PDB file of C-alpha atoms in Angstrom:
ATOM      1  CA  UNK A   1    -163.802-188.547  33.871  1.00 63.00           C
ATOM      2  CA  UNK A   2    -166.334-191.013  32.837  1.00 74.00           C
ATOM      3  CA  UNK A   3    -165.120-194.620  31.905  1.00 89.00           C
ATOM      4  CA  UNK A   4    -164.416-194.746  28.112  1.00 93.00           C
ATOM      5  CA  UNK A   5    -163.221-197.363  25.541  1.00 95.00           C
ATOM      6  CA  UNK A   6    -162.046-196.971  22.000  1.00 95.00           C
ATOM      7  CA  UNK A   7    -163.644-199.575  19.691  1.00 93.00           C
ATOM      8  CA  UNK A   8    -162.766-200.958  16.287  1.00 93.00           C
ATOM      9  CA  UNK A   9    -164.446-203.979  14.553  1.00 91.00           C
ATOM     10  CA  UNK A  10    -163.137-207.462  15.229  1.00 92.00           C
ATOM     11  CA  UNK A  11    -164.174-210.786  13.625  1.00 93.00           C
ATOM     12  CA  UNK A  12    -166.837-211.507  16.374  1.00 92.00           C
ATOM     13  CA  UNK A  13    -167.574-208.031  17.825  1.00 90.00           C
ATOM     14  CA  UNK A  14    -165.086-205.337  18.682  1.00 93.00           C
ATOM     15  CA  UNK A  15    -161.578-204.853  19.793  1.00 96.00           C
ATOM     16  CA  UNK A  16    -161.616-202.459  22.747  1.00 97.00           C
ATOM     17  CA  UNK A  17    -158.923-200.277  24.312  1.00 98.00           C
ATOM     18  CA  UNK A  18    -159.358-198.819  27.828  1.00 98.00           C
ATOM     19  CA  UNK A  19    -158.874-195.037  27.302  1.00 97.00           C
ATOM     20  CA  UNK A  20    -157.309-194.697  30.829  1.00 97.00           C
ATOM     21  CA  UNK A  21    -154.665-197.147  29.715  1.00 98.00           C
ATOM     22  CA  UNK A  22    -154.100-195.333  26.421  1.00 98.00           C
ATOM     23  CA  UNK A  23    -153.567-191.968  28.354  1.00 97.00           C
ATOM     24  CA  UNK A  24    -151.022-193.604  30.641  1.00 97.00           C
ATOM     25  CA  UNK A  25    -149.248-195.321  27.709  1.00 98.00           C
ATOM     26  CA  UNK A  26    -149.164-192.055  25.672  1.00 98.00           C
ATOM     27  CA  UNK A  27    -147.944-189.859  28.613  1.00 97.00           C
ATOM     28  CA  UNK A  28    -144.240-189.981  27.497  1.00 98.00           C
ATOM     29  CA  UNK A  29    -145.021-189.041  23.947  1.00 98.00           C
ATOM     30  CA  UNK A  30    -144.301-185.480  22.750  1.00 97.00           C
ATOM     31  CA  UNK A  31    -147.418-183.619  21.738  1.00 98.00           C
ATOM     32  CA  UNK A  32    -147.435-182.125  18.190  1.00 97.00           C
ATOM     33  CA  UNK A  33    -150.018-180.262  16.207  1.00 98.00           C
ATOM     34  CA  UNK A  34    -152.044-182.204  13.548  1.00 98.00           C
ATOM     35  CA  UNK A  35    -154.266-180.690  11.049  1.00 98.00           C
ATOM     36  CA  UNK A  36    -157.932-181.348  11.493  1.00 98.00           C
ATOM     37  CA  UNK A  37    -158.204-182.116   7.873  1.00 97.00           C
ATOM     38  CA  UNK A  38    -155.840-185.128   8.452  1.00 97.00           C
ATOM     39  CA  UNK A  39    -158.374-186.638  10.915  1.00 98.00           C
ATOM     40  CA  UNK A  40    -160.525-188.943   8.676  1.00 96.00           C
ATOM     41  CA  UNK A  41    -162.955-189.699  11.574  1.00 95.00           C
ATOM     42  CA  UNK A  42    -164.355-186.204  11.217  1.00 96.00           C
ATOM     43  CA  UNK A  43    -166.164-187.481   8.036  1.00 94.00           C
ATOM     44  CA  UNK A  44    -167.308-190.829   9.475  1.00 90.00           C
ATOM     45  CA  UNK A  45    -170.249-191.870  11.725  1.00 85.00           C
ATOM     46  CA  UNK A  46    -167.723-192.020  14.585  1.00 86.00           C
ATOM     47  CA  UNK A  47    -170.082-192.089  17.664  1.00 84.00           C
ATOM     48  CA  UNK A  48    -172.826-194.019  15.911  1.00 81.00           C
ATOM     49  CA  UNK A  49    -170.885-196.689  14.201  1.00 68.00           C
ATOM     50  CA  UNK A  50    -171.588-199.250  16.875  1.00 57.00           C
ATOM     51  CA  UNK A  51    -175.282-199.314  16.149  1.00 63.00           C
ATOM     52  CA  UNK A  52    -176.375-196.286  18.156  1.00 69.00           C
ATOM     53  CA  UNK A  53    -178.961-194.172  16.508  1.00 76.00           C
ATOM     54  CA  UNK A  54    -178.088-190.549  16.098  1.00 85.00           C
ATOM     55  CA  UNK A  55    -181.170-189.017  17.600  1.00 90.00           C
ATOM     56  CA  UNK A  56    -181.293-185.415  18.631  1.00 93.00           C
ATOM     57  CA  UNK A  57    -180.879-186.529  22.242  1.00 91.00           C
ATOM     58  CA  UNK A  58    -177.787-188.500  21.327  1.00 88.00           C
ATOM     59  CA  UNK A  59    -176.313-185.543  19.539  1.00 90.00           C
ATOM     60  CA  UNK A  60    -177.174-183.123  22.369  1.00 94.00           C
ATOM     61  CA  UNK A  61    -175.328-185.463  24.825  1.00 92.00           C
ATOM     62  CA  UNK A  62    -172.320-185.419  22.481  1.00 92.00           C
ATOM     63  CA  UNK A  63    -172.602-181.595  22.308  1.00 95.00           C
ATOM     64  CA  UNK A  64    -172.474-181.185  25.925  1.00 95.00           C
ATOM     65  CA  UNK A  65    -169.297-183.358  26.112  1.00 95.00           C
ATOM     66  CA  UNK A  66    -167.851-181.390  23.298  1.00 96.00           C
ATOM     67  CA  UNK A  67    -168.364-178.137  25.025  1.00 96.00           C
ATOM     68  CA  UNK A  68    -166.733-179.430  28.246  1.00 96.00           C
ATOM     69  CA  UNK A  69    -163.764-180.891  26.299  1.00 96.00           C
ATOM     70  CA  UNK A  70    -160.404-179.459  27.536  1.00 96.00           C
ATOM     71  CA  UNK A  71    -157.684-178.538  24.783  1.00 96.00           C
ATOM     72  CA  UNK A  72    -154.980-178.920  27.364  1.00 95.00           C
ATOM     73  CA  UNK A  73    -155.010-182.685  26.880  1.00 96.00           C
ATOM     74  CA  UNK A  74    -153.727-183.895  23.496  1.00 98.00           C
ATOM     75  CA  UNK A  75    -155.801-186.273  21.323  1.00 98.00           C
ATOM     76  CA  UNK A  76    -154.448-189.811  20.943  1.00 98.00           C
ATOM     77  CA  UNK A  77    -153.673-191.323  17.567  1.00 98.00           C
ATOM     78  CA  UNK A  78    -152.626-194.943  16.766  1.00 98.00           C
ATOM     79  CA  UNK A  79    -149.470-195.761  14.731  1.00 98.00           C
ATOM     80  CA  UNK A  80    -151.629-195.370  11.490  1.00 97.00           C
ATOM     81  CA  UNK A  81    -152.784-191.968  12.446  1.00 97.00           C
ATOM     82  CA  UNK A  82    -156.439-193.005  13.294  1.00 97.00           C
ATOM     83  CA  UNK A  83    -158.065-191.448  16.384  1.00 98.00           C
ATOM     84  CA  UNK A  84    -158.102-193.532  19.653  1.00 98.00           C
ATOM     85  CA  UNK A  85    -159.250-190.748  22.012  1.00 97.00           C
ATOM     86  CA  UNK A  86    -160.396-187.194  21.799  1.00 97.00           C
ATOM     87  CA  UNK A  87    -163.247-186.784  19.246  1.00 97.00           C
ATOM     88  CA  UNK A  88    -165.068-184.382  21.495  1.00 97.00           C
ATOM     89  CA  UNK A  89    -161.919-182.161  21.465  1.00 98.00           C
ATOM     90  CA  UNK A  90    -161.553-182.564  17.701  1.00 98.00           C
ATOM     91  CA  UNK A  91    -165.169-181.488  17.048  1.00 97.00           C
ATOM     92  CA  UNK A  92    -164.845-178.590  19.537  1.00 98.00           C
ATOM     93  CA  UNK A  93    -161.732-177.341  17.640  1.00 98.00           C
ATOM     94  CA  UNK A  94    -163.540-177.720  14.341  1.00 98.00           C
ATOM     95  CA  UNK A  95    -166.647-175.814  15.670  1.00 97.00           C
ATOM     96  CA  UNK A  96    -164.326-173.128  16.915  1.00 97.00           C
ATOM     97  CA  UNK A  97    -162.701-172.726  13.496  1.00 98.00           C
ATOM     98  CA  UNK A  98    -159.351-174.124  14.574  1.00 98.00           C
ATOM     99  CA  UNK A  99    -157.058-175.639  11.857  1.00 98.00           C
ATOM    100  CA  UNK A 100    -154.934-177.824  14.138  1.00 98.00           C
ATOM    101  CA  UNK A 101    -155.217-179.695  17.493  1.00 98.00           C
ATOM    102  CA  UNK A 102    -152.491-181.105  19.841  1.00 98.00           C
ATOM    103  CA  UNK A 103    -151.966-184.917  19.471  1.00 98.00           C
ATOM    104  CA  UNK A 104    -149.745-187.679  20.487  1.00 98.00           C
ATOM    105  CA  UNK A 105    -149.138-190.531  18.169  1.00 98.00           C
ATOM    106  CA  UNK A 106    -147.973-194.117  19.088  1.00 98.00           C
ATOM    107  CA  UNK A 107    -145.137-195.565  17.110  1.00 97.00           C
ATOM    108  CA  UNK A 108    -146.779-198.879  17.668  1.00 98.00           C
ATOM    109  CA  UNK A 109    -150.409-199.306  18.374  1.00 98.00           C
ATOM    110  CA  UNK A 110    -150.961-200.890  21.800  1.00 98.00           C
ATOM    111  CA  UNK A 111    -152.609-204.311  21.919  1.00 97.00           C
ATOM    112  CA  UNK A 112    -156.377-204.011  22.719  1.00 98.00           C
ATOM    113  CA  UNK A 113    -157.503-204.747  26.310  1.00 98.00           C
ATOM    114  CA  UNK A 114    -160.539-206.809  24.942  1.00 97.00           C
ATOM    115  CA  UNK A 115    -161.068-208.844  21.838  1.00 96.00           C
ATOM    116  CA  UNK A 116    -164.363-209.809  20.275  1.00 96.00           C
ATOM    117  CA  UNK A 117    -166.466-207.948  22.916  1.00 95.00           C
ATOM    118  CA  UNK A 118    -169.776-205.966  22.586  1.00 91.00           C
ATOM    119  CA  UNK A 119    -169.708-202.406  24.108  1.00 87.00           C
ATOM    120  CA  UNK A 120    -172.454-203.194  26.583  1.00 89.00           C
ATOM    121  CA  UNK A 121    -170.482-206.088  28.061  1.00 93.00           C
ATOM    122  CA  UNK A 122    -167.610-203.892  29.367  1.00 93.00           C
ATOM    123  CA  UNK A 123    -167.400-202.414  32.845  1.00 90.00           C
ATOM    124  CA  UNK A 124    -168.221-198.744  33.023  1.00 88.00           C
TER     125      UNK A 124
END
């Protein structure tokens, strides 16, 4: 799997979580179904909120990742129910007409791995 990070805005850049660490931390959590309508990121500029331009090429790259996404792995939600990993699985489920997707949800959101960073400054 390619190196991935989950980003949220911080005062001077972004908070960043290493998705590999999120997968490890969430492994003991029991998966449960969540309704796709309860995932607000579906109606946000999720992949393009960090300044990326949503060109047709960018969309096609995400489409390839979406089609390769594997439903056997649950998506990861923070304690507030926001998506931390799994948007390609979520969009694939939506495209296939699914109503729900398996998820795990932290009781307490883990601390970020990086604070006030830019996405291009992280190791990939």
